[in-house]
PDB file of C-alpha atoms in Angstrom:
ATOM      1  CA  ARG X   7      23.329  42.315  65.070  1.00 44.00           C
ATOM      2  CA  ARG X   8      22.388  43.643  68.492  1.00 47.00           C
ATOM      3  CA  VAL X   9      25.801  45.281  68.899  1.00 46.00           C
ATOM      4  CA  LEU X  10      25.702  46.751  65.405  1.00 45.00           C
ATOM      5  CA  PHE X  11      22.195  48.098  66.033  1.00 47.00           C
ATOM      6  CA  ARG X  12      23.352  49.700  69.295  1.00 50.00           C
ATOM      7  CA  SER X  13      26.306  51.206  67.461  1.00 51.00           C
ATOM      8  CA  ILE X  14      24.097  52.659  64.713  1.00 48.00           C
ATOM      9  CA  SER X  15      21.753  54.087  67.357  1.00 50.00           C
ATOM     10  CA  ALA X  16      24.703  55.731  69.076  1.00 51.00           C
ATOM     11  CA  ILE X  17      25.939  57.182  65.786  1.00 51.00           C
ATOM     12  CA  LEU X  18      22.520  58.705  65.088  1.00 48.00           C
ATOM     13  CA  GLU X  19      22.255  60.076  68.616  1.00 50.00           C
ATOM     14  CA  TYR X  20      25.746  61.553  68.472  1.00 49.00           C
ATOM     15  CA  HIS X  21      25.121  63.299  65.151  1.00 48.00           C
ATOM     16  CA  LEU X  22      21.774  64.635  66.342  1.00 46.00           C
ATOM     17  CA  ASN X  23      22.805  66.142  69.658  1.00 51.00           C
ATOM     18  CA  LYS X  24      26.577  65.591  70.092  1.00 52.00           C
ATOM     19  CA  ASN X  25      25.882  64.443  73.625  1.00 52.00           C
ATOM     20  CA  SER X  26      25.693  60.645  73.531  1.00 51.00           C
ATOM     21  CA  ASP X  27      26.152  58.717  76.785  1.00 54.00           C
ATOM     22  CA  PHE X  28      26.369  55.457  74.858  1.00 51.00           C
ATOM     23  CA  PHE X  29      30.146  55.197  74.920  1.00 53.00           C
ATOM     24  CA  LYS X  30      30.351  55.526  78.690  1.00 52.00           C
ATOM     25  CA  SER X  31      28.976  52.004  79.058  1.00 50.00           C
ATOM     26  CA  PHE X  32      29.852  50.403  75.734  1.00 51.00           C
ATOM     27  CA  ASN X  33      32.895  48.116  75.816  1.00 53.00           C
ATOM     28  CA  LEU X  34      33.707  47.284  72.208  1.00 52.00           C
ATOM     29  CA  ASP X  35      36.201  44.566  73.135  1.00 53.00           C
ATOM     30  CA  LEU X  36      33.487  42.482  74.793  1.00 50.00           C
ATOM     31  CA  TYR X  37      31.630  42.175  71.512  1.00 50.00           C
ATOM     32  CA  THR X  38      34.512  41.692  69.081  1.00 50.00           C
ATOM     33  CA  LYS X  39      33.854  38.002  68.513  1.00 50.00           C
ATOM     34  CA  SER X  40      30.130  38.522  67.857  1.00 52.00           C
ATOM     35  CA  LEU X  41      30.684  40.971  64.976  1.00 54.00           C
ATOM     36  CA  SER X  42      31.528  40.183  61.391  1.00 64.00           C
ATOM     37  CA  GLU X  43      34.764  41.733  60.182  1.00 71.00           C
ATOM     38  CA  LYS X  44      32.865  44.258  58.050  1.00 75.00           C
ATOM     39  CA  SER X  45      30.596  45.285  60.953  1.00 75.00           C
ATOM     40  CA  PHE X  46      33.582  45.522  63.263  1.00 77.00           C
ATOM     41  CA  PHE X  47      35.236  47.830  60.720  1.00 80.00           C
ATOM     42  CA  TYR X  48      32.227  50.179  60.709  1.00 80.00           C
ATOM     43  CA  VAL X  49      32.079  50.304  64.506  1.00 78.00           C
ATOM     44  CA  ASN X  50      35.824  50.951  64.783  1.00 79.00           C
ATOM     45  CA  SER X  51      35.647  53.652  62.127  1.00 83.00           C
ATOM     46  CA  PHE X  52      32.915  55.523  63.949  1.00 81.00           C
ATOM     47  CA  MET X  53      34.738  55.146  67.263  1.00 81.00           C
ATOM     48  CA  ALA X  54      37.817  56.681  65.606  1.00 83.00           C
ATOM     49  CA  TYR X  55      35.700  59.561  64.290  1.00 82.00           C
ATOM     50  CA  TYR X  56      33.961  60.014  67.648  1.00 81.00           C
ATOM     51  CA  TYR X  57      37.208  60.324  69.609  1.00 81.00           C
ATOM     52  CA  PHE X  58      38.819  62.492  66.918  1.00 82.00           C
ATOM     53  CA  ASP X  59      35.813  64.827  66.946  1.00 80.00           C
ATOM     54  CA  ASN X  60      36.132  65.083  70.739  1.00 80.00           C
ATOM     55  CA  GLN X  61      39.903  65.724  70.504  1.00 80.00           C
ATOM     56  CA  ASN X  62      40.879  62.500  72.261  1.00 82.00           C
ATOM     57  CA  TYR X  63      43.579  61.760  69.704  1.00 81.00           C
ATOM     58  CA  GLU X  64      45.180  58.881  71.562  1.00 83.00           C
ATOM     59  CA  ARG X  65      41.932  56.873  71.606  1.00 84.00           C
ATOM     60  CA  ALA X  66      41.155  57.936  68.035  1.00 84.00           C
ATOM     61  CA  GLU X  67      44.496  56.592  66.838  1.00 85.00           C
ATOM     62  CA  SER X  68      43.929  53.196  68.435  1.00 83.00           C
ATOM     63  CA  TYR X  69      40.657  52.680  66.528  1.00 83.00           C
ATOM     64  CA  LEU X  70      41.941  54.276  63.339  1.00 87.00           C
ATOM     65  CA  LYS X  71      44.813  51.781  63.106  1.00 86.00           C
ATOM     66  CA  TYR X  72      42.372  48.892  62.821  1.00 84.00           C
ATOM     67  CA  SER X  73      40.306  50.678  60.171  1.00 87.00           C
ATOM     68  CA  LEU X  74      43.427  51.423  58.129  1.00 87.00           C
ATOM     69  CA  LYS X  75      44.516  47.809  58.344  1.00 87.00           C
ATOM     70  CA  TYR X  76      41.097  46.695  57.081  1.00 85.00           C
ATOM     71  CA  VAL X  77      40.891  49.096  54.098  1.00 85.00           C
ATOM     72  CA  GLU X  78      44.358  48.088  52.967  1.00 82.00           C
ATOM     73  CA  SER X  79      43.066  44.527  52.548  1.00 77.00           C
ATOM     74  CA  GLU X  80      41.199  43.307  49.467  1.00 71.00           C
ATOM     75  CA  LYS X  81      37.887  43.185  51.382  1.00 75.00           C
ATOM     76  CA  ALA X  82      37.282  46.940  51.429  1.00 78.00           C
ATOM     77  CA  ASP X  83      35.619  48.836  48.581  1.00 84.00           C
ATOM     78  CA  ASN X  84      36.740  52.234  47.284  1.00 84.00           C
ATOM     79  CA  TYR X  85      34.162  54.159  49.310  1.00 84.00           C
ATOM     80  CA  ASP X  86      35.384  52.607  52.570  1.00 85.00           C
ATOM     81  CA  LYS X  87      38.954  53.420  51.604  1.00 87.00           C
ATOM     82  CA  MET X  88      38.095  57.015  50.700  1.00 88.00           C
ATOM     83  CA  CYS X  89      36.363  57.617  54.044  1.00 85.00           C
ATOM     84  CA  ILE X  90      39.207  56.163  56.116  1.00 87.00           C
ATOM     85  CA  TYR X  91      41.942  57.863  54.108  1.00 87.00           C
ATOM     86  CA  SER X  92      40.095  61.185  54.590  1.00 86.00           C
ATOM     87  CA  LEU X  93      39.756  60.626  58.326  1.00 86.00           C
ATOM     88  CA  THR X  94      43.428  59.630  58.550  1.00 86.00           C
ATOM     89  CA  ALA X  95      44.450  62.816  56.714  1.00 87.00           C
ATOM     90  CA  TYR X  96      42.351  64.940  59.088  1.00 81.00           C
ATOM     91  CA  PHE X  97      43.877  63.097  62.037  1.00 85.00           C
ATOM     92  CA  LEU X  98      47.480  63.479  60.884  1.00 83.00           C
ATOM     93  CA  LYS X  99      47.173  67.188  60.069  1.00 79.00           C
ATOM     94  CA  ASN X 100      46.171  67.778  63.693  1.00 75.00           C
ATOM     95  CA  GLN X 101      49.273  65.996  64.975  1.00 69.00           C
ATOM     96  CA  ASP X 102      52.385  68.146  64.498  1.00 58.00           C
ATOM     97  CA  ILE X 103      54.727  65.171  64.649  1.00 48.00           C
ATOM     98  CA  PHE X 104      52.897  63.431  61.782  1.00 53.00           C
ATOM     99  CA  ILE X 105      51.799  66.464  59.764  1.00 54.00           C
ATOM    100  CA  SER X 106      53.887  65.579  56.691  1.00 60.00           C
ATOM    101  CA  GLY X 107      52.074  62.243  56.379  1.00 75.00           C
ATOM    102  CA  ALA X 108      48.655  63.847  55.841  1.00 83.00           C
ATOM    103  CA  GLU X 109      49.397  64.827  52.243  1.00 83.00           C
ATOM    104  CA  THR X 110      49.658  61.200  51.080  1.00 85.00           C
ATOM    105  CA  TYR X 111      46.259  60.311  52.519  1.00 84.00           C
ATOM    106  CA  PHE X 112      44.601  63.449  51.122  1.00 87.00           C
ATOM    107  CA  ILE X 113      45.859  62.537  47.643  1.00 85.00           C
ATOM    108  CA  GLU X 114      44.756  58.905  47.939  1.00 86.00           C
ATOM    109  CA  ALA X 115      41.301  59.919  49.201  1.00 86.00           C
ATOM    110  CA  LEU X 116      40.815  62.350  46.290  1.00 86.00           C
ATOM    111  CA  LYS X 117      41.671  59.593  43.801  1.00 87.00           C
ATOM    112  CA  LEU X 118      38.898  57.399  45.225  1.00 85.00           C
ATOM    113  CA  ILE X 119      36.045  59.943  45.177  1.00 85.00           C
ATOM    114  CA  LYS X 120      33.460  59.204  42.513  1.00 79.00           C
ATOM    115  CA  ASN X 121      33.457  61.626  39.608  1.00 77.00           C
ATOM    116  CA  ASN X 122      29.899  62.795  40.294  1.00 77.00           C
ATOM    117  CA  ASP X 123      30.379  63.274  44.055  1.00 80.00           C
ATOM    118  CA  ASP X 124      31.259  66.973  43.883  1.00 84.00           C
ATOM    119  CA  LEU X 125      30.123  67.665  47.441  1.00 84.00           C
ATOM    120  CA  ALA X 126      32.636  65.196  48.919  1.00 84.00           C
ATOM    121  CA  LYS X 127      35.370  66.378  46.578  1.00 88.00           C
ATOM    122  CA  ILE X 128      34.871  70.071  47.424  1.00 90.00           C
ATOM    123  CA  SER X 129      34.933  69.290  51.141  1.00 87.00           C
ATOM    124  CA  LEU X 130      38.158  67.305  50.822  1.00 89.00           C
ATOM    125  CA  LEU X 131      39.790  69.906  48.560  1.00 92.00           C
ATOM    126  CA  ASN X 132      38.998  72.602  51.129  1.00 90.00           C
ATOM    127  CA  SER X 133      40.672  70.638  53.910  1.00 87.00           C
ATOM    128  CA  PHE X 134      43.616  69.821  51.644  1.00 89.00           C
ATOM    129  CA  ALA X 135      44.050  73.482  50.630  1.00 91.00           C
ATOM    130  CA  TYR X 136      43.955  74.627  54.244  1.00 88.00           C
ATOM    131  CA  TYR X 137      46.471  71.922  55.142  1.00 87.00           C
ATOM    132  CA  TYR X 138      48.851  73.254  52.465  1.00 89.00           C
ATOM    133  CA  HIS X 139      48.246  76.775  53.774  1.00 90.00           C
ATOM    134  CA  ASN X 140      49.197  75.730  57.310  1.00 85.00           C
ATOM    135  CA  ILE X 141      52.463  74.079  56.224  1.00 85.00           C
ATOM    136  CA  GLU X 142      53.291  77.125  54.051  1.00 86.00           C
ATOM    137  CA  LYS X 143      53.001  75.421  50.663  1.00 89.00           C
ATOM    138  CA  ARG X 144      51.363  78.492  49.153  1.00 89.00           C
ATOM    139  CA  GLU X 145      51.368  77.477  45.471  1.00 92.00           C
ATOM    140  CA  GLU X 146      49.842  74.091  46.276  1.00 92.00           C
ATOM    141  CA  ALA X 147      47.245  75.776  48.507  1.00 92.00           C
ATOM    142  CA  ILE X 148      46.176  78.131  45.706  1.00 94.00           C
ATOM    143  CA  GLU X 149      46.069  75.323  43.136  1.00 94.00           C
ATOM    144  CA  THR X 150      43.938  73.135  45.411  1.00 93.00           C
ATOM    145  CA  ILE X 151      41.473  75.847  46.499  1.00 94.00           C
ATOM    146  CA  ASN X 152      41.067  76.939  42.867  1.00 94.00           C
ATOM    147  CA  GLU X 153      40.084  73.375  41.977  1.00 92.00           C
ATOM    148  CA  ALA X 154      37.390  73.546  44.670  1.00 92.00           C
ATOM    149  CA  LEU X 155      36.226  76.945  43.355  1.00 92.00           C
ATOM    150  CA  GLU X 156      35.893  75.542  39.816  1.00 92.00           C
ATOM    151  CA  LEU X 157      33.539  72.873  41.132  1.00 90.00           C
ATOM    152  CA  ILE X 158      31.576  75.522  43.056  1.00 89.00           C
ATOM    153  CA  ASN X 159      31.091  77.503  39.841  1.00 86.00           C
ATOM    154  CA  LYS X 160      29.566  74.390  38.257  1.00 84.00           C
ATOM    155  CA  ASN X 161      27.307  73.774  41.265  1.00 79.00           C
ATOM    156  CA  PRO X 162      25.881  77.134  42.442  1.00 69.00           C
ATOM    157  CA  LEU X 163      23.348  75.393  44.712  1.00 67.00           C
ATOM    158  CA  LEU X 164      26.072  74.071  47.045  1.00 71.00           C
ATOM    159  CA  THR X 165      25.770  77.128  49.298  1.00 70.00           C
ATOM    160  CA  ILE X 166      27.498  75.798  52.422  1.00 73.00           C
ATOM    161  CA  SER X 167      30.387  74.361  50.392  1.00 80.00           C
ATOM    162  CA  ALA X 168      30.670  77.658  48.508  1.00 85.00           C
ATOM    163  CA  PHE X 169      30.802  79.567  51.785  1.00 86.00           C
ATOM    164  CA  THR X 170      33.706  77.439  53.081  1.00 87.00           C
ATOM    165  CA  SER X 171      35.549  77.555  49.758  1.00 90.00           C
ATOM    166  CA  TYR X 172      35.298  81.334  49.414  1.00 92.00           C
ATOM    167  CA  LYS X 173      36.332  81.854  53.043  1.00 91.00           C
ATOM    168  CA  ASN X 174      39.372  79.581  52.684  1.00 92.00           C
ATOM    169  CA  ALA X 175      40.323  81.261  49.409  1.00 94.00           C
ATOM    170  CA  GLY X 176      40.153  84.630  51.177  1.00 94.00           C
ATOM    171  CA  ILE X 177      42.407  83.389  53.977  1.00 93.00           C
ATOM    172  CA  ILE X 178      44.956  81.914  51.561  1.00 94.00           C
ATOM    173  CA  TYR X 179      45.115  85.053  49.377  1.00 94.00           C
ATOM    174  CA  THR X 180      45.393  87.284  52.463  1.00 92.00           C
ATOM    175  CA  THR X 181      48.388  85.251  53.633  1.00 91.00           C
ATOM    176  CA  ILE X 182      50.230  85.681  50.331  1.00 90.00           C
ATOM    177  CA  GLY X 183      49.409  89.415  50.281  1.00 90.00           C
ATOM    178  CA  ASP X 184      46.964  89.454  47.356  1.00 92.00           C
ATOM    179  CA  PHE X 185      44.397  91.616  49.148  1.00 93.00           C
ATOM    180  CA  ASP X 186      42.339  92.368  46.031  1.00 92.00           C
ATOM    181  CA  LYS X 187      41.530  88.684  45.499  1.00 93.00           C
ATOM    182  CA  ALA X 188      41.121  88.161  49.242  1.00 93.00           C
ATOM    183  CA  LYS X 189      38.486  90.931  49.275  1.00 93.00           C
ATOM    184  CA  ILE X 190      36.623  89.320  46.368  1.00 93.00           C
ATOM    185  CA  TYR X 191      36.424  85.921  48.031  1.00 93.00           C
ATOM    186  CA  PHE X 192      35.544  87.183  51.512  1.00 92.00           C
ATOM    187  CA  SER X 193      32.783  89.292  49.927  1.00 91.00           C
ATOM    188  CA  ARG X 194      31.446  86.215  48.111  1.00 89.00           C
ATOM    189  CA  ALA X 195      31.541  84.267  51.371  1.00 89.00           C
ATOM    190  CA  LEU X 196      29.436  86.991  52.986  1.00 86.00           C
ATOM    191  CA  GLU X 197      26.918  86.758  50.151  1.00 84.00           C
ATOM    192  CA  CYS X 198      26.613  83.013  50.826  1.00 80.00           C
ATOM    193  CA  SER X 199      26.280  83.611  54.552  1.00 67.00           C
ATOM    194  CA  THR X 200      22.845  85.184  54.069  1.00 61.00           C
ATOM    195  CA  ASN X 201      21.594  81.591  54.112  1.00 58.00           C
ATOM    196  CA  LEU X 202      23.460  80.878  57.360  1.00 55.00           C
ATOM    197  CA  ASP X 203      21.348  82.945  59.755  1.00 60.00           C
ATOM    198  CA  ASP X 204      21.710  80.275  62.422  1.00 62.00           C
ATOM    199  CA  ASN X 205      25.442  81.017  62.594  1.00 67.00           C
ATOM    200  CA  PRO X 206      25.820  84.781  63.178  1.00 74.00           C
ATOM    201  CA  GLU X 207      29.220  84.286  64.836  1.00 77.00           C
ATOM    202  CA  GLU X 208      30.728  83.126  61.541  1.00 80.00           C
ATOM    203  CA  LYS X 209      29.300  86.137  59.737  1.00 83.00           C
ATOM    204  CA  VAL X 210      30.685  88.538  62.354  1.00 85.00           C
ATOM    205  CA  LYS X 211      34.111  86.946  62.008  1.00 86.00           C
ATOM    206  CA  LEU X 212      33.909  87.356  58.230  1.00 88.00           C
ATOM    207  CA  LEU X 213      32.958  91.017  58.535  1.00 90.00           C
ATOM    208  CA  ASN X 214      35.890  91.593  60.867  1.00 90.00           C
ATOM    209  CA  THR X 215      38.239  89.764  58.504  1.00 90.00           C
ATOM    210  CA  LEU X 216      36.978  91.668  55.461  1.00 91.00           C
ATOM    211  CA  GLY X 217      37.390  94.892  57.432  1.00 91.00           C
ATOM    212  CA  TYR X 218      40.983  93.903  58.171  1.00 90.00           C
ATOM    213  CA  VAL X 219      41.636  93.269  54.463  1.00 92.00           C
ATOM    214  CA  GLU X 220      40.199  96.702  53.628  1.00 92.00           C
ATOM    215  CA  PHE X 221      42.463  98.155  56.317  1.00 89.00           C
ATOM    216  CA  LEU X 222      45.510  96.482  54.729  1.00 88.00           C
ATOM    217  CA  LYS X 223      44.443  97.908  51.359  1.00 88.00           C
ATOM    218  CA  GLY X 224      44.355 101.356  52.999  1.00 86.00           C
ATOM    219  CA  ASP X 225      40.598 101.851  52.586  1.00 88.00           C
ATOM    220  CA  PHE X 226      39.722 102.847  56.164  1.00 87.00           C
ATOM    221  CA  SER X 227      36.199 103.979  55.209  1.00 86.00           C
ATOM    222  CA  LYS X 228      35.280 100.520  53.854  1.00 89.00           C
ATOM    223  CA  ALA X 229      36.896  98.907  56.877  1.00 90.00           C
ATOM    224  CA  PHE X 230      34.733 101.006  59.200  1.00 86.00           C
ATOM    225  CA  GLU X 231      31.624  99.998  57.236  1.00 88.00           C
ATOM    226  CA  ASN X 232      32.328  96.314  57.809  1.00 90.00           C
ATOM    227  CA  TYR X 233      33.077  96.793  61.504  1.00 87.00           C
ATOM    228  CA  ASP X 234      29.843  98.768  61.858  1.00 85.00           C
ATOM    229  CA  LYS X 235      27.916  95.891  60.243  1.00 87.00           C
ATOM    230  CA  ALA X 236      29.635  93.482  62.619  1.00 86.00           C
ATOM    231  CA  MET X 237      28.580  95.536  65.654  1.00 81.00           C
ATOM    232  CA  THR X 238      24.993  95.795  64.361  1.00 83.00           C
ATOM    233  CA  LEU X 239      24.804  92.036  63.817  1.00 82.00           C
ATOM    234  CA  LEU X 240      26.203  91.390  67.281  1.00 78.00           C
ATOM    235  CA  CYS X 241      23.479  93.529  68.823  1.00 75.00           C
ATOM    236  CA  GLU X 242      20.654  92.034  66.738  1.00 75.00           C
ATOM    237  CA  LYS X 243      21.465  88.335  66.554  1.00 67.00           C
ATOM    238  CA  TYR X 244      23.428  87.184  69.553  1.00 63.00           C
ATOM    239  CA  SER X 245      21.717  85.244  72.304  1.00 58.00           C
ATOM    240  CA  ASN X 246      24.948  83.960  73.871  1.00 57.00           C
ATOM    241  CA  THR X 247      26.192  86.828  76.035  1.00 56.00           C
ATOM    242  CA  ARG X 248      29.738  85.541  76.363  1.00 63.00           C
ATOM    243  CA  LYS X 249      30.214  85.222  72.610  1.00 63.00           C
ATOM    244  CA  PHE X 250      28.614  88.625  72.147  1.00 69.00           C
ATOM    245  CA  LEU X 251      31.160  90.236  74.471  1.00 73.00           C
ATOM    246  CA  ASP X 252      34.166  88.391  73.035  1.00 74.00           C
ATOM    247  CA  GLU X 253      33.344  89.324  69.446  1.00 77.00           C
ATOM    248  CA  THR X 254      32.564  92.898  70.480  1.00 81.00           C
ATOM    249  CA  VAL X 255      36.018  93.229  72.049  1.00 82.00           C
ATOM    250  CA  LYS X 256      37.634  91.958  68.824  1.00 83.00           C
ATOM    251  CA  THR X 257      35.674  94.465  66.773  1.00 85.00           C
ATOM    252  CA  LEU X 258      36.565  97.323  69.127  1.00 84.00           C
ATOM    253  CA  ASP X 259      40.241  96.338  68.885  1.00 86.00           C
ATOM    254  CA  ASN X 260      40.032  96.490  65.088  1.00 86.00           C
ATOM    255  CA  ILE X 261      38.380  99.912  65.197  1.00 85.00           C
ATOM    256  CA  SER X 262      41.013 101.142  67.639  1.00 86.00           C
ATOM    257  CA  ASN X 263      43.758  99.979  65.288  1.00 84.00           C
ATOM    258  CA  ILE X 264      42.335 101.995  62.385  1.00 84.00           C
ATOM    259  CA  LEU X 265      41.891 105.079  64.536  1.00 83.00           C
ATOM    260  CA  LYS X 266      45.500 104.831  65.638  1.00 84.00           C
ATOM    261  CA  PHE X 267      46.735 104.721  62.014  1.00 83.00           C
ATOM    262  CA  MET X 268      44.508 107.688  61.178  1.00 80.00           C
ATOM    263  CA  GLY X 269      46.176 109.649  63.977  1.00 84.00           C
ATOM    264  CA  ASN X 270      43.087 109.871  66.183  1.00 84.00           C
ATOM    265  CA  ILE X 271      44.852 108.622  69.303  1.00 87.00           C
ATOM    266  CA  ASP X 272      42.198 109.797  71.791  1.00 87.00           C
ATOM    267  CA  LYS X 273      39.416 107.861  70.034  1.00 84.00           C
ATOM    268  CA  SER X 274      41.714 104.869  69.629  1.00 83.00           C
ATOM    269  CA  ILE X 275      42.381 104.802  73.379  1.00 85.00           C
ATOM    270  CA  GLU X 276      38.656 105.256  74.062  1.00 84.00           C
ATOM    271  CA  SER X 277      37.814 102.205  71.931  1.00 82.00           C
ATOM    272  CA  LEU X 278      40.498 100.111  73.621  1.00 81.00           C
ATOM    273  CA  SER X 279      39.301 101.218  77.051  1.00 82.00           C
ATOM    274  CA  PHE X 280      35.756 100.161  76.229  1.00 77.00           C
ATOM    275  CA  GLY X 281      37.037  96.729  75.250  1.00 78.00           C
ATOM    276  CA  LYS X 282      39.097  96.544  78.437  1.00 77.00           C
ATOM    277  CA  ASP X 283      36.009  97.319  80.543  1.00 77.00           C
ATOM    278  CA  ILE X 284      34.098  94.528  78.829  1.00 73.00           C
ATOM    279  CA  LEU X 285      36.909  92.033  79.482  1.00 73.00           C
ATOM    280  CA  GLU X 286      37.035  93.034  83.140  1.00 73.00           C
ATOM    281  CA  ARG X 287      33.287  92.482  83.419  1.00 71.00           C
ATOM    282  CA  ILE X 288      33.603  89.048  81.789  1.00 66.00           C
ATOM    283  CA  ASN X 289      36.289  88.059  84.279  1.00 66.00           C
ATOM    284  CA  SER X 290      34.204  89.410  87.167  1.00 61.00           C
ATOM    285  CA  VAL X 291      31.191  87.367  86.053  1.00 59.00           C
ATOM    286  CA  ASN X 292      33.371  84.267  85.726  1.00 61.00           C
ATOM    287  CA  LYS X 293      34.698  84.774  89.244  1.00 60.00           C
ATOM    288  CA  VAL X 294      31.190  85.250  90.672  1.00 58.00           C
ATOM    289  CA  ASN X 295      30.004  82.075  88.920  1.00 61.00           C
ATOM    290  CA  GLU X 296      33.017  80.167  90.210  1.00 61.00           C
ATOM    291  CA  VAL X 297      32.269  81.188  93.816  1.00 58.00           C
ATOM    292  CA  HIS X 298      28.583  80.403  93.352  1.00 57.00           C
ATOM    293  CA  ASN X 299      29.332  76.925  91.947  1.00 62.00           C
ATOM    294  CA  LEU X 300      31.749  76.152  94.796  1.00 58.00           C
ATOM    295  CA  ARG X 301      29.124  77.162  97.353  1.00 59.00           C
ATOM    296  CA  LYS X 302      26.580  74.862  95.707  1.00 62.00           C
ATOM    297  CA  LEU X 303      29.078  72.012  95.632  1.00 57.00           C
ATOM    298  CA  TYR X 304      30.176  72.261  99.268  1.00 50.00           C
TER     299      TYR X 304
END
């Protein structure tokens, strides 16, 4: 019980601040014999998630293997199976050598979601659709994201899920060249993002992407409008200077690209030069900080 309590405390701490020191001192192997098989499964599952979330895929795999072995036994219920199959699918789609195996686990996880758990189903469908998009199964990607969008239409209060679904739909339709539909879904994602004021970076990226879609459609005026909104948001909302500069450079590059296609080469070069100056300043600041940190250390 003590070990399980410590594990639950670590899980809560990790989800609250993503900065848990618990695992630096916790040796799971020392407590294996004191845990029931079910408790050991929960601890292993979180350890797998923890290492996966921190991109330590080798450690994640070692814990995930145990969890998979457990859910394939008769002791696990459908919810446990759904969670582990989902995590396994996420894990495999991040490993190029195993990427083809993710589809099986996505399908199995979807089968096990309860009919009334639309939030979980939409989340999984989004990941599944993006997985198909990445392996260039375009028809399957469209079919899967449309299934998520149907659920969104039935549940208009699921704002965050709607935002992700519309954004992914926009990406998928941009890839296949259907810019009219891409514009519709990116615009809907922006409408949802009004409730995501704590994440201005995502909104700036969407404005840049929508501007790019307008550019591909040949509507340079609309593209400029979106880039102008992106620049305004960058100036008003950003507190992280580095992100502010990075996103500004991307926006300036997009503006330069439009100016070039419009034949205004001088303005295009001016926009690119401004971005270049910003990048040089970023690198200069990084170098100054590096020297400063070395002086403090030695």
